[in-house]
Coordinates of C-alpha atoms in Angstrom, one line a residue:
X1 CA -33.2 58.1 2.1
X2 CA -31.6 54.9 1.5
X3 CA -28.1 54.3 0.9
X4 CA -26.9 53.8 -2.7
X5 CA -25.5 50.0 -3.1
X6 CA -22.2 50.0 -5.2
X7 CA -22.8 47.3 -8.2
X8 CA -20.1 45.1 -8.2
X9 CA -20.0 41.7 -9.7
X10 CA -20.8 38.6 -7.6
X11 CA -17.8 37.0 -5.7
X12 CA -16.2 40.6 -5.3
X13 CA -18.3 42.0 -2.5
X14 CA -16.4 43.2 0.4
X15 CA -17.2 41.7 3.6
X16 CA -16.5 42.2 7.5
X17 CA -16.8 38.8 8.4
X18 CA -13.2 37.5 7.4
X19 CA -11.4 34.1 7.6
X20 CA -10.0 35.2 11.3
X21 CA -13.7 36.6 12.5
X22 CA -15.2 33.1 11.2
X23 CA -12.2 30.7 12.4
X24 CA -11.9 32.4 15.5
X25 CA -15.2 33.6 17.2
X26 CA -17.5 30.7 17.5
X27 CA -17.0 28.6 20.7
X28 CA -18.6 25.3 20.4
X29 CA -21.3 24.0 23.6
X30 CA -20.0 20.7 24.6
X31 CA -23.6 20.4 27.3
X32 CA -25.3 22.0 30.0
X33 CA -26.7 20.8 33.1
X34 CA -27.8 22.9 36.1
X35 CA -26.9 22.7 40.0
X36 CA -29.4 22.6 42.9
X37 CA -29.5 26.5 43.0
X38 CA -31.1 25.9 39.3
X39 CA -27.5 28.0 38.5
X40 CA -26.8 26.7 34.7
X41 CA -23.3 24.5 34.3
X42 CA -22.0 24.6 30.6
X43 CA -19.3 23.4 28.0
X44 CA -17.7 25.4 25.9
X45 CA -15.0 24.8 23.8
X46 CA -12.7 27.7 23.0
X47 CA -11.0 28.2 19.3
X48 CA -8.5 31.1 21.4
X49 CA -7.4 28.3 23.3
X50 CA -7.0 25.4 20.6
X51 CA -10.4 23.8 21.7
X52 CA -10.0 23.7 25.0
X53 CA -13.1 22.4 26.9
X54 CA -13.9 25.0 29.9
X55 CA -16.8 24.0 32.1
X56 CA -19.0 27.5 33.1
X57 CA -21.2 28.4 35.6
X58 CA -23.8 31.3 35.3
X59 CA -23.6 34.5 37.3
X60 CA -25.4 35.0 40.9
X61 CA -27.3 37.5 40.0
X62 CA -29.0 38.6 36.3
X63 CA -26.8 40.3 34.2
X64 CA -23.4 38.9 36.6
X65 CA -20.5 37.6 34.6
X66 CA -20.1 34.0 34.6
X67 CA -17.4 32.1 36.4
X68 CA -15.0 29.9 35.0
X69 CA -15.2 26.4 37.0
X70 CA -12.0 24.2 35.2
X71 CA -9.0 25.8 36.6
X72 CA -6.0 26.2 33.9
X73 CA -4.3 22.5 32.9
X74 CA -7.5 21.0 32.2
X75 CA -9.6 20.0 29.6
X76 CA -13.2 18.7 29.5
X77 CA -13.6 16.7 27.0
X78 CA -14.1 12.5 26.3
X79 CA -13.3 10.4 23.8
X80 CA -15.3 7.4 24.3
X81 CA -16.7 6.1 20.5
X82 CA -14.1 9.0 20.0
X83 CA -16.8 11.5 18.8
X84 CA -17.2 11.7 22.8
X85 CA -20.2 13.7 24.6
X86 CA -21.8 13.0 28.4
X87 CA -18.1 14.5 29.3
X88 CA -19.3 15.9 32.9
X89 CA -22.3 14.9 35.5
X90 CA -23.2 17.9 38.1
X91 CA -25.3 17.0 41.4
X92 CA -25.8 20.0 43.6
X93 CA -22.4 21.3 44.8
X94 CA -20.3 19.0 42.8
X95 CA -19.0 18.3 39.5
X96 CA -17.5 14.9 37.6
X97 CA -15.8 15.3 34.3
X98 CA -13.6 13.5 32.0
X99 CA -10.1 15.6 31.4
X100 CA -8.7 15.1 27.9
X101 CA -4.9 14.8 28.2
X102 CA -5.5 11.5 30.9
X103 CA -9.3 10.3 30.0
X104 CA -9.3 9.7 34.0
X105 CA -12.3 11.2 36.0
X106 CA -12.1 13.8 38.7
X107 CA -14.5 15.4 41.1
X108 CA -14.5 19.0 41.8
X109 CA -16.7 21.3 44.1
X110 CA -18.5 24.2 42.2
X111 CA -18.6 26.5 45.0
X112 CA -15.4 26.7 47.5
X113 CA -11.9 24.7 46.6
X114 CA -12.2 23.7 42.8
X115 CA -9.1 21.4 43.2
X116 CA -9.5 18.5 40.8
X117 CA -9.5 14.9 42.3
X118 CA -9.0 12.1 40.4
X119 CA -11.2 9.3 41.1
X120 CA -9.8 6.6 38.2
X121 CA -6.7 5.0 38.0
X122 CA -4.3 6.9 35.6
X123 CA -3.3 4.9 32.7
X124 CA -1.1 4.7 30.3
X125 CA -1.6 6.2 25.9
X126 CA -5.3 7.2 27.6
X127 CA -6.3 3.8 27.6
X128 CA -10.0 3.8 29.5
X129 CA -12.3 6.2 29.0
X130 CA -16.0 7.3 30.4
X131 CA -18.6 9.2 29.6
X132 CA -22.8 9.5 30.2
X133 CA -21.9 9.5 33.8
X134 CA -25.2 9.9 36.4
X135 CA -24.7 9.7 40.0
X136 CA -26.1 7.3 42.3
X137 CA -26.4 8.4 45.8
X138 CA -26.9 4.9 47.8
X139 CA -23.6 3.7 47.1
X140 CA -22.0 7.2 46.6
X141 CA -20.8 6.3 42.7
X142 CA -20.9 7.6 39.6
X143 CA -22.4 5.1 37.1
X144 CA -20.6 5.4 33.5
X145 CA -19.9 4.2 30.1
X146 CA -16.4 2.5 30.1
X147 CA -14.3 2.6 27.0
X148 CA -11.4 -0.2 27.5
X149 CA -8.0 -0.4 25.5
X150 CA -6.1 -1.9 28.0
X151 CA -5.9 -5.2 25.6
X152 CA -4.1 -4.6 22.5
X153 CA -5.0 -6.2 19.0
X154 CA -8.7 -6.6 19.6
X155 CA -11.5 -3.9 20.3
X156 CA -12.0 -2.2 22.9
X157 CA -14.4 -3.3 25.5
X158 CA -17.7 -1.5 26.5
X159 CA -19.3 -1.7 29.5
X160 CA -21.1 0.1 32.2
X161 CA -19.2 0.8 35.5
X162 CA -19.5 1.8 38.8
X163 CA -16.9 4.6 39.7
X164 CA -16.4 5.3 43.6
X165 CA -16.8 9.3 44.6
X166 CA -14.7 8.5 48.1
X167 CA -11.2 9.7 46.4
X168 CA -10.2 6.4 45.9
X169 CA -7.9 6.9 42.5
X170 CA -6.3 3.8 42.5
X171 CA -9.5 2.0 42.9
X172 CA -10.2 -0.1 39.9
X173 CA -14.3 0.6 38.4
X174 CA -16.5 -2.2 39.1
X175 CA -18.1 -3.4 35.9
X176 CA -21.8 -3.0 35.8
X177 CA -23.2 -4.1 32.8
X178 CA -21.4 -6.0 29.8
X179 CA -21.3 -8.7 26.7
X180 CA -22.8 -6.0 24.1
X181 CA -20.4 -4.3 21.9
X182 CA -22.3 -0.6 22.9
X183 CA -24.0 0.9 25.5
X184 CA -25.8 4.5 26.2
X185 CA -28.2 6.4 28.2
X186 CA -27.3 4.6 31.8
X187 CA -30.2 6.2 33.6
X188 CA -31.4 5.2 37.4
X189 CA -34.3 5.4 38.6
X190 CA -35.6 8.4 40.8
X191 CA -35.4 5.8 44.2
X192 CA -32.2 4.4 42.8
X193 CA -33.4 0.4 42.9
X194 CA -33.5 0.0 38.9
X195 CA -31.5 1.6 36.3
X196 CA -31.9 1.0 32.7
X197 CA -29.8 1.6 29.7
X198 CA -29.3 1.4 25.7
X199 CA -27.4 -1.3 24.3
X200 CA -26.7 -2.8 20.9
X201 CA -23.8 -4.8 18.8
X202 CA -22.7 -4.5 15.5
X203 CA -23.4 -4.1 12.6
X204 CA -25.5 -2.3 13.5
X205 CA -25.3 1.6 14.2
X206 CA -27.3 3.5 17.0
X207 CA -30.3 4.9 15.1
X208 CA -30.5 1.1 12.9
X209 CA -31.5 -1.3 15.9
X210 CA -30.7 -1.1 19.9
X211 CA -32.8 -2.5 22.7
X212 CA -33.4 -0.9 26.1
X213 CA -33.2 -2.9 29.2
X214 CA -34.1 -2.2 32.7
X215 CA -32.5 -4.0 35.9
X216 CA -33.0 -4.0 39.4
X217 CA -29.9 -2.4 41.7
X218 CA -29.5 -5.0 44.7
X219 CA -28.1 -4.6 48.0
X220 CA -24.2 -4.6 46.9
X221 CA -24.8 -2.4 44.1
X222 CA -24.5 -5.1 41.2
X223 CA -27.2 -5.1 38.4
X224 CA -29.8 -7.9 38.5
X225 CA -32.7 -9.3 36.7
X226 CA -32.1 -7.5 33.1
X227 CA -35.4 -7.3 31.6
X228 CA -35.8 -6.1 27.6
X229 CA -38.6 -3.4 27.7
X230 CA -38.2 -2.5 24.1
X231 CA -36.4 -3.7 20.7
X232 CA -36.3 -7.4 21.7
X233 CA -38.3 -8.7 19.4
X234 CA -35.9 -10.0 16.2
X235 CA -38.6 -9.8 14.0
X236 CA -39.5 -5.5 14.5
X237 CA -36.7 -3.5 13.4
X238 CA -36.4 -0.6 15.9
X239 CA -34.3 2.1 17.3
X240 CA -35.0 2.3 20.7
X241 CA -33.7 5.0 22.5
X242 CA -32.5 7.5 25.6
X243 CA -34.8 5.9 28.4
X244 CA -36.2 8.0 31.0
X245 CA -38.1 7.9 34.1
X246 CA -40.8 9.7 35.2
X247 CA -41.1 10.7 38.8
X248 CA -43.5 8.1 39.3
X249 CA -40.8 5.6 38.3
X250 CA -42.6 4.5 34.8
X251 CA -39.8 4.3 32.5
X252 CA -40.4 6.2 28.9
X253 CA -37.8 6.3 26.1
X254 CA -37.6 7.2 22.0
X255 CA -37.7 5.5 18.8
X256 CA -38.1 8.2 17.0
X257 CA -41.7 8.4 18.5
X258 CA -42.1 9.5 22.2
X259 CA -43.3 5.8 23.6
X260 CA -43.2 4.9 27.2
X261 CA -44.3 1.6 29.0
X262 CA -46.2 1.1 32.8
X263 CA -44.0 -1.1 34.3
X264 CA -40.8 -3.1 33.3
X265 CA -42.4 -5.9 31.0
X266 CA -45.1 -4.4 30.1
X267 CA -46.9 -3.4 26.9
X268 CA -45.1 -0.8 25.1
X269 CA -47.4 1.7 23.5
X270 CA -47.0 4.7 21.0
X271 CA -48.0 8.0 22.8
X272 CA -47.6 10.2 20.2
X273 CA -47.6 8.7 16.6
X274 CA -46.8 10.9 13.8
X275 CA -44.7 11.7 11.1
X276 CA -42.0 13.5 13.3
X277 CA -38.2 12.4 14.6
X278 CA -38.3 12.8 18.5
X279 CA -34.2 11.9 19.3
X280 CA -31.1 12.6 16.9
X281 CA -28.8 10.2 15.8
X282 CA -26.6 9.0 18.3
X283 CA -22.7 9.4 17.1
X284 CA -22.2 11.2 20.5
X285 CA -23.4 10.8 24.1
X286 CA -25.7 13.6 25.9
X287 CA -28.5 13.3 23.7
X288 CA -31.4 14.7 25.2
X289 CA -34.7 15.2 23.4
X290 CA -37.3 14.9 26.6
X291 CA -37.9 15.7 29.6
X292 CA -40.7 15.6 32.1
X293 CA -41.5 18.8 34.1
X294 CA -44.2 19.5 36.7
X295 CA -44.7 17.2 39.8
X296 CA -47.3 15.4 38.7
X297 CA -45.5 13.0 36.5
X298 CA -48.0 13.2 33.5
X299 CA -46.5 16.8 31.7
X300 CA -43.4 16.1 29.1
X301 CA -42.0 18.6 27.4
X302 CA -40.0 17.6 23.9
X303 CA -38.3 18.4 20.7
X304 CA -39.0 17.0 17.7
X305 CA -38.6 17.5 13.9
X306 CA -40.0 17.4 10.7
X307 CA -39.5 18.1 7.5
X308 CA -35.4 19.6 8.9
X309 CA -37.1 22.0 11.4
X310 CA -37.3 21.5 15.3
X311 CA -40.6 22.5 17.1
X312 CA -41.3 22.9 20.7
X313 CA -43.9 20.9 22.5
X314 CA -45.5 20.0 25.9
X315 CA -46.8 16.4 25.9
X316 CA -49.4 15.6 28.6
X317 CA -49.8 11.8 29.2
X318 CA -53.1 11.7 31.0
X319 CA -54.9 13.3 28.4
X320 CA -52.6 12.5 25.1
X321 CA -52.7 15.5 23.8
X322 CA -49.7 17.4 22.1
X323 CA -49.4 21.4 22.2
X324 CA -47.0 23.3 21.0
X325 CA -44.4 26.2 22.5
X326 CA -44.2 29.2 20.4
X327 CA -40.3 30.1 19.6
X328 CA -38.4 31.5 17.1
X329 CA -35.8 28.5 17.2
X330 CA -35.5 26.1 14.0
X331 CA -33.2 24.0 15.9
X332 CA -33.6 22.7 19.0
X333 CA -31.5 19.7 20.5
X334 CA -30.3 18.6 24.2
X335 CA -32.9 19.3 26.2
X336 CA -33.0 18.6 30.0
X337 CA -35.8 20.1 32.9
X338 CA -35.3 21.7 36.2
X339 CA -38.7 22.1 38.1
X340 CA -41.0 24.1 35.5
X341 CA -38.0 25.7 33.4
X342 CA -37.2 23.9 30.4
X343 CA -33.2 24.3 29.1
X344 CA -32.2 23.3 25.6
X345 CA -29.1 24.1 22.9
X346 CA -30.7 26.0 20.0
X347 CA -30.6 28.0 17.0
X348 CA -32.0 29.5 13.8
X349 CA -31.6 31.6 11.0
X350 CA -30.9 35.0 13.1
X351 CA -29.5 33.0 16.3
X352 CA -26.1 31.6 16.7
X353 CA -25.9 28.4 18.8
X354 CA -27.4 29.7 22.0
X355 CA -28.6 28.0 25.8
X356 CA -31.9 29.1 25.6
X357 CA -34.4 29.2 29.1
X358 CA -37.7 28.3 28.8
X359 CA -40.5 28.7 31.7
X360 CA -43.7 26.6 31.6
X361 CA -46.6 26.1 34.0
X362 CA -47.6 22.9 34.4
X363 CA -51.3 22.2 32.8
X364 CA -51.2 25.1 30.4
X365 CA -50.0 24.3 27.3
X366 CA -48.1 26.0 25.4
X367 CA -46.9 28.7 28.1
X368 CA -43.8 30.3 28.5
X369 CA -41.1 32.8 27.4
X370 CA -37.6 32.2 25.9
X371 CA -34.5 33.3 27.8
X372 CA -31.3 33.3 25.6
X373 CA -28.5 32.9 28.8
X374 CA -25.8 32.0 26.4
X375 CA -24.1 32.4 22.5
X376 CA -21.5 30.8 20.4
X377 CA -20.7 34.2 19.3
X378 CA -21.1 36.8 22.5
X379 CA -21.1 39.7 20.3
X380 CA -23.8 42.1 19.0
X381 CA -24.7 41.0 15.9
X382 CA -27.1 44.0 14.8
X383 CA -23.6 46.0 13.0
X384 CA -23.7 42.5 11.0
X385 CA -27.0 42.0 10.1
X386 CA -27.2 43.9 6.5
X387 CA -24.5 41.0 5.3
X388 CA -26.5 38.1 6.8
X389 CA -28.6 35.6 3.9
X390 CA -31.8 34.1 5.2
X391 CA -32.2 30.9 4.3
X392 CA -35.0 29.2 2.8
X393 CA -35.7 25.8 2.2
X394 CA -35.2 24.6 -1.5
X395 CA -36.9 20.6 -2.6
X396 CA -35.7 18.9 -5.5
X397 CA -35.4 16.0 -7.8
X398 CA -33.1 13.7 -6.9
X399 CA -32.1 11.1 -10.2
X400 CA -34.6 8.3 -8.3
X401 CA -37.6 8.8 -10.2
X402 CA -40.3 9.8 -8.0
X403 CA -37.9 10.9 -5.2
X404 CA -36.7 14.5 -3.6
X405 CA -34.5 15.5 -1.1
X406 CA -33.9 18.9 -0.2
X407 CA -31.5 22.1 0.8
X408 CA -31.5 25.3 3.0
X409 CA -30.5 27.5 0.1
X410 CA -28.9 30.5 0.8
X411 CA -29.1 33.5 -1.8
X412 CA -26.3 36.5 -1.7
X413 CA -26.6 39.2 0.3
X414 CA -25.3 42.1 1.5
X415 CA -26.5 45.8 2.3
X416 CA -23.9 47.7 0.6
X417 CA -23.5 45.8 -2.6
X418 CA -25.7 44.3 -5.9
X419 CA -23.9 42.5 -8.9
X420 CA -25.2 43.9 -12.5
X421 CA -28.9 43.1 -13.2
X422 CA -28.0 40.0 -15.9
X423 CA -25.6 37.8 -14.0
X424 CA -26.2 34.9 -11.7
X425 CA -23.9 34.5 -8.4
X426 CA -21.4 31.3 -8.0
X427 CA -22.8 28.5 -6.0
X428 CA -20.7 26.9 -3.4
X429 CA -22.8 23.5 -2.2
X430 CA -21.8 22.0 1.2
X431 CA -22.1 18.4 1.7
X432 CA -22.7 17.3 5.8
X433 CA -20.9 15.3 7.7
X434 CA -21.7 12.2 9.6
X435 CA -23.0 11.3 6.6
X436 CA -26.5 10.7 8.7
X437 CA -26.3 14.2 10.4
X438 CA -27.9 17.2 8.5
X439 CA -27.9 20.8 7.7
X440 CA -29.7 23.2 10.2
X441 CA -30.5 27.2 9.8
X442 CA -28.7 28.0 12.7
X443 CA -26.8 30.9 11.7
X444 CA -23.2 30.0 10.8
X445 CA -20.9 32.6 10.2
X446 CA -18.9 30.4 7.5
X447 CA -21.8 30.6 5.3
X448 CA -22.4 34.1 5.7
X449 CA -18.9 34.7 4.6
X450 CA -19.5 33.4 1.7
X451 CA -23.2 35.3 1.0
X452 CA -21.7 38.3 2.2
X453 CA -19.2 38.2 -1.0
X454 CA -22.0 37.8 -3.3
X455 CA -22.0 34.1 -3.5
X456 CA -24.9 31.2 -3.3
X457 CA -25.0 28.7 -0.5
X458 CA -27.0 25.5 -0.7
X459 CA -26.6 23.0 2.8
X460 CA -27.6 20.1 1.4
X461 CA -29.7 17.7 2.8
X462 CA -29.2 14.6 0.8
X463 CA -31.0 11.0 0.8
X464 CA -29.6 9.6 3.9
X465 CA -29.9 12.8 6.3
X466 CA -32.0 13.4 9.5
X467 CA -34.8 14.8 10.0
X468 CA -36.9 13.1 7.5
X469 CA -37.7 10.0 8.8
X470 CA -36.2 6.3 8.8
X471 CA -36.8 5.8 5.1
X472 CA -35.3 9.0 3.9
X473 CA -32.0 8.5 6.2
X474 CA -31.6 4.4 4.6
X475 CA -31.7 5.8 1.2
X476 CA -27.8 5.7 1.8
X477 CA -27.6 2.1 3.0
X478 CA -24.9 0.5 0.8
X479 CA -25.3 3.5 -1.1
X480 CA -22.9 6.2 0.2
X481 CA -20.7 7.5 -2.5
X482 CA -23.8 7.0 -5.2
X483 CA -27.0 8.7 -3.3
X484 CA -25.3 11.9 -1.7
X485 CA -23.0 12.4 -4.8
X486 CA -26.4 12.6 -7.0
X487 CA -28.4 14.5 -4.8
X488 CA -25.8 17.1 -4.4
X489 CA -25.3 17.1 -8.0
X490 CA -29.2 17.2 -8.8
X491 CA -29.5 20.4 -6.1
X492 CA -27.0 22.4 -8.2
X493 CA -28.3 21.7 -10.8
X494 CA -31.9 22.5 -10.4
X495 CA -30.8 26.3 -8.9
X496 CA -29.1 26.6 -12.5
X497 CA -32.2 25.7 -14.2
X498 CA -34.6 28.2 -12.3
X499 CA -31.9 30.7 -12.5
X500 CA -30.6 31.2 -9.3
X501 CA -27.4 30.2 -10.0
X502 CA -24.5 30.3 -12.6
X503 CA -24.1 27.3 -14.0
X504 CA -20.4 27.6 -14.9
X505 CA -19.2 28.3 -11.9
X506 CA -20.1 25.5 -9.3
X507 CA -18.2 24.6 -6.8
X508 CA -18.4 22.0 -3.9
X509 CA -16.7 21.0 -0.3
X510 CA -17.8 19.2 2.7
X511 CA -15.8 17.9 5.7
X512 CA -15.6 14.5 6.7
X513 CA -18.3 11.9 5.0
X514 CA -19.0 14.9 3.4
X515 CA -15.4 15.6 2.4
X516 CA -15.3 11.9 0.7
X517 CA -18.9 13.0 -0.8
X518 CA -17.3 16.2 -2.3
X519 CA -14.2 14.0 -3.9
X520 CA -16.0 11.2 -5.1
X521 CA -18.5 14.0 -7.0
X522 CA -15.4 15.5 -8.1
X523 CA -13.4 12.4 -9.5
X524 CA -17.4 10.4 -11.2
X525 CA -19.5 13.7 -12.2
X526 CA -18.8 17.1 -13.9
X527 CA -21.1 19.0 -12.7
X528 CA -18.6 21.0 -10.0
X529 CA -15.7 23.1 -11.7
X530 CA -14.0 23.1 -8.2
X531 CA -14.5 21.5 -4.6
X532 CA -12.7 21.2 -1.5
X533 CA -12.0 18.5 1.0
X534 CA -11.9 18.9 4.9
X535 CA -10.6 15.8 6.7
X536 CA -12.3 13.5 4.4
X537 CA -12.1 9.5 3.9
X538 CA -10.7 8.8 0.7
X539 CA -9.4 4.9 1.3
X540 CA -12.2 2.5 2.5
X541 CA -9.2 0.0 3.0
X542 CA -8.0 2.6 5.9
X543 CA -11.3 3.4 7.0
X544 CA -11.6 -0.3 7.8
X545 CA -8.4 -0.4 9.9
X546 CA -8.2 3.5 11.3
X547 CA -11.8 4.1 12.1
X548 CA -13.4 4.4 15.6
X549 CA -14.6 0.8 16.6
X550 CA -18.4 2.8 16.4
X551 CA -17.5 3.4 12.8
X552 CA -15.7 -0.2 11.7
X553 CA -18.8 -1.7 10.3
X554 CA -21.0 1.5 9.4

């Protein structure tokens, strides 16, 4: 027989997941990247120890604790565009990685003495930064994304550099690559003669207009020959993004379609075209949405999304067809290949953020089984899972006649507890950051805080999002401050009118563009009777002189 649920009103539920469980439990993944053993390497960020970035590496043997590789005193982390990313590079026994407090470089041996070396120049107020960093065996370098501050009163300077791996500290990084104001993705080629790369300049942002270029690597080491393989022509507006090469050397890359070319120059052709988002926006580096797997050079194996949800796919470029990978992950991001086992960050509605393992044979689509080898959380969650909401995904009108955006609405809930049969819960609405990010299903304990106390969620996914394609995500060009501040106003209120909410008691936060979203639908509408601003932008005059040089002319 089932246990009685005590009726108390909404908002007064009691809840095990406090503010210190929520605050304190979730470490964030920072990347993962394996070592020739096929041994997984990961970043996590620890809330215990203010955020400190600790780089992982998985046990021996199944079921074998991991080992920590940073020693104490270090901190992985890069703050190159500030946002940061790409903050380590792993090739068989070693290990490069940006540390925090300095921004220099050091090299460190997984296995036997994990001293730290530095391998950049130490400079002062962490003046020089890298990131993206791939390794390039012929001149025994790591090839990277330079930040420069060195030269006060202008921007920094972006380039892409060579950085020795013989110990050399005090050896100045030989610039690879420059004259654009950005670069990403620095990828070689698997013989090392050609590497290719993202660039672009402002005003334009990383998922409004790049071009990828591909040059030949001569005898010295110095980049020759730059040829434009895609998003050279001034008259196509195209993102252009996170080139790859095949084992056979072809070079493919994303613009929000999987496209790939035959040879540097050539024709670039759509492989797969349909309604779906194949990379993410780009505010940080180690975006990975691809990979190819298999020896024969013709199997991919990809994320995309549509519609806010991530699927799983195998790509086979011989035949063009696309099949899909059964998993129970809504959110799937950074993915990378080692031989026939796929790796990717992931999530959904009963998953924290998780390193999930995923094994496919090559030419039969759709194979394989998911391996979770790593949690935000580590904890069981079963004692939780009678206070846990499931979201579900809630389309609207916005005040655009003809147009809807949408929200992963999430109702109250909790197996002990029910609010009298005639009221309606209080709605808390959470406007995104970035403001071009979105709102996943991972499951996020700060929402089920709330849910568990017998209030509504609604994640918002306003004009101007991901996941929807170009034209929904440029519904906010020159309109921030108008678009998102309606659509969140036009998702609270369409709950209140099908009665899933109360209307009198809506409320609103959101942290960065999203905390300026929440004030600005504070101070110009009245639907919200309360809100709350994390770390938002209220002063466009100081975001113009205090932003990141990425952000000065978003």
């Amino acid at each position: 027989m089932g246990q009685t649920k005590c009726e108390t009103p909404y908002g007064a539920w009691k809840s095990p997941l406090t503010a210190e469980f929520v605050s304190g439990s979730s470490k964030r993944l920072g990347g993962a990247a394996v070592d020739s053993d096929g041994r997984l390497v990961w970043l996590e960020g620890r809330p215990s120890e203010a955020g400190r970035g600790v780089l992982m590496w998985e046990g021996a043997q199944s079921g074998s604790f991991p080992e920590e590789i940073t020693p104490p005193g270090f901190n992985v982390r890069t703050l190159v565009h500030e946002y940061g990313g790409g903050a380590f590079a792993v090739k068989r026994d070693n290990v490069v990685f940006s540390n925090y407090a300095d921004q220099r470089l050091y090299k460190q041996s997984i296995r036997g003495d994990r001293t730290p070396l530095p391998l950049t120049p130490a400079y002062e107020n962490k003046a020089v930064r890298y990131a993206d960093g791939i390794f390039d065996g012929r001149f025994n370098r790591l090839i990277v994304v330079r930040e420069d501050y060195r030269q006060e009163g202008v921007e920094p300077v972006n380039d892409i550099a060579a950085v020795s791996l013989n110990g050399e500290a005090n050896l100045e990084p030989v610039s690879l690559v420059k004259g654009k104001d950005f670069y990403m993705f620095p990828r070689l080629s698997p013989d090392g003669q050609m590497l290719a790369w993202m660039e672009w300049s402002h005003p334009n942002m990383p998922w409004d207009r790049t071009s990828i270029w591909v040059g030949k690597v001569s005898d010295d080491g110095s980049i020759t020959n730059p040829v434009c393989v895609a998003g050279g022509d001034e008259g196509v507006v195209e993102s252009a993004s996170e080139p790859q090469w095949s084992p056979k050397d072809s070079i493919c890359k994303v613009k929000f379609l999987l496209v790939g070319d035959q040879s540097v120059g050539g024709k670039v052709q759509s492989l797969c075209p349909m309604e779906a988002e194949f990379t993410r926006p780009a505010w940080i580096f180690g975006i990975s949405s691809f990979g190819f797997f298999g020896d024969s050079g013709d199997q991919i194996v990809c994320a995309y999304r549509q519609r806010g949800v991530s699927h799983l796919a195998t790509f086979d470029l011989s035949s063009g067809s696309l099949s899909p990978v059964k998993t129970r992950f809504t959110d799937i991001y950074n993915l990378f290949v080692h031989g026939n086992e796929v790796y990717f960050s992931a999530g959904s509605s009963t998953d924290t953020l998780s390193i999930v393992k995923v094994c496919l044979a090559e030419g039969k689509a759709g194979a394989g089984e998911d391996t979770v080898l790593w949690s935000s959380l580590g904890i069981d969650l079963e004692p939780y899972k009678p206070y846990f909401s499931t979201p579900r995904v809630v389309e609207f009108a916005t005040k655009v006649e003809g147009e809807t955006a949408f929200a992963n609405f999430y109702p109250p809930a909790n197996g002990y507890f029910v609010a009298p049969s005639r009221e309606r819960p209080p709605l808390l609405v959470r406007s995104h950051g970035g403001p071009t990010l979105e709102a996943s299903t991972t499951l996020d304990p700060a929402i089920q805080y709330w849910t568990s106390r017998g209030w509504a969620f609604a994640d918002v996914n306003y004009g101007g999002s991901t996941g929807y394609g170009r034209a929904y995500r440029e519904r906010l060009n020159g309109q921030w401050g108008i678009v998102d501040v309606n659509d969140c106003c036009s998702c609270a209120e369409h709950l209140a009118k099908i009665g899933e909410v109360d209307p009198k008691r809506l409320c609103i936060d959101g942290r960065s563009a999203g905390g300026y979203t929440t004030m600005a639908t504070l101070v110009f509408k009245d639907t919200f009777s309360a809100g709350a601003s994390l770390y938002g932008v209220l002063r466009m005059s100081w975001k113009r002189t205090h932003m990141t040089v990425l952000q000065s002319t978003f």
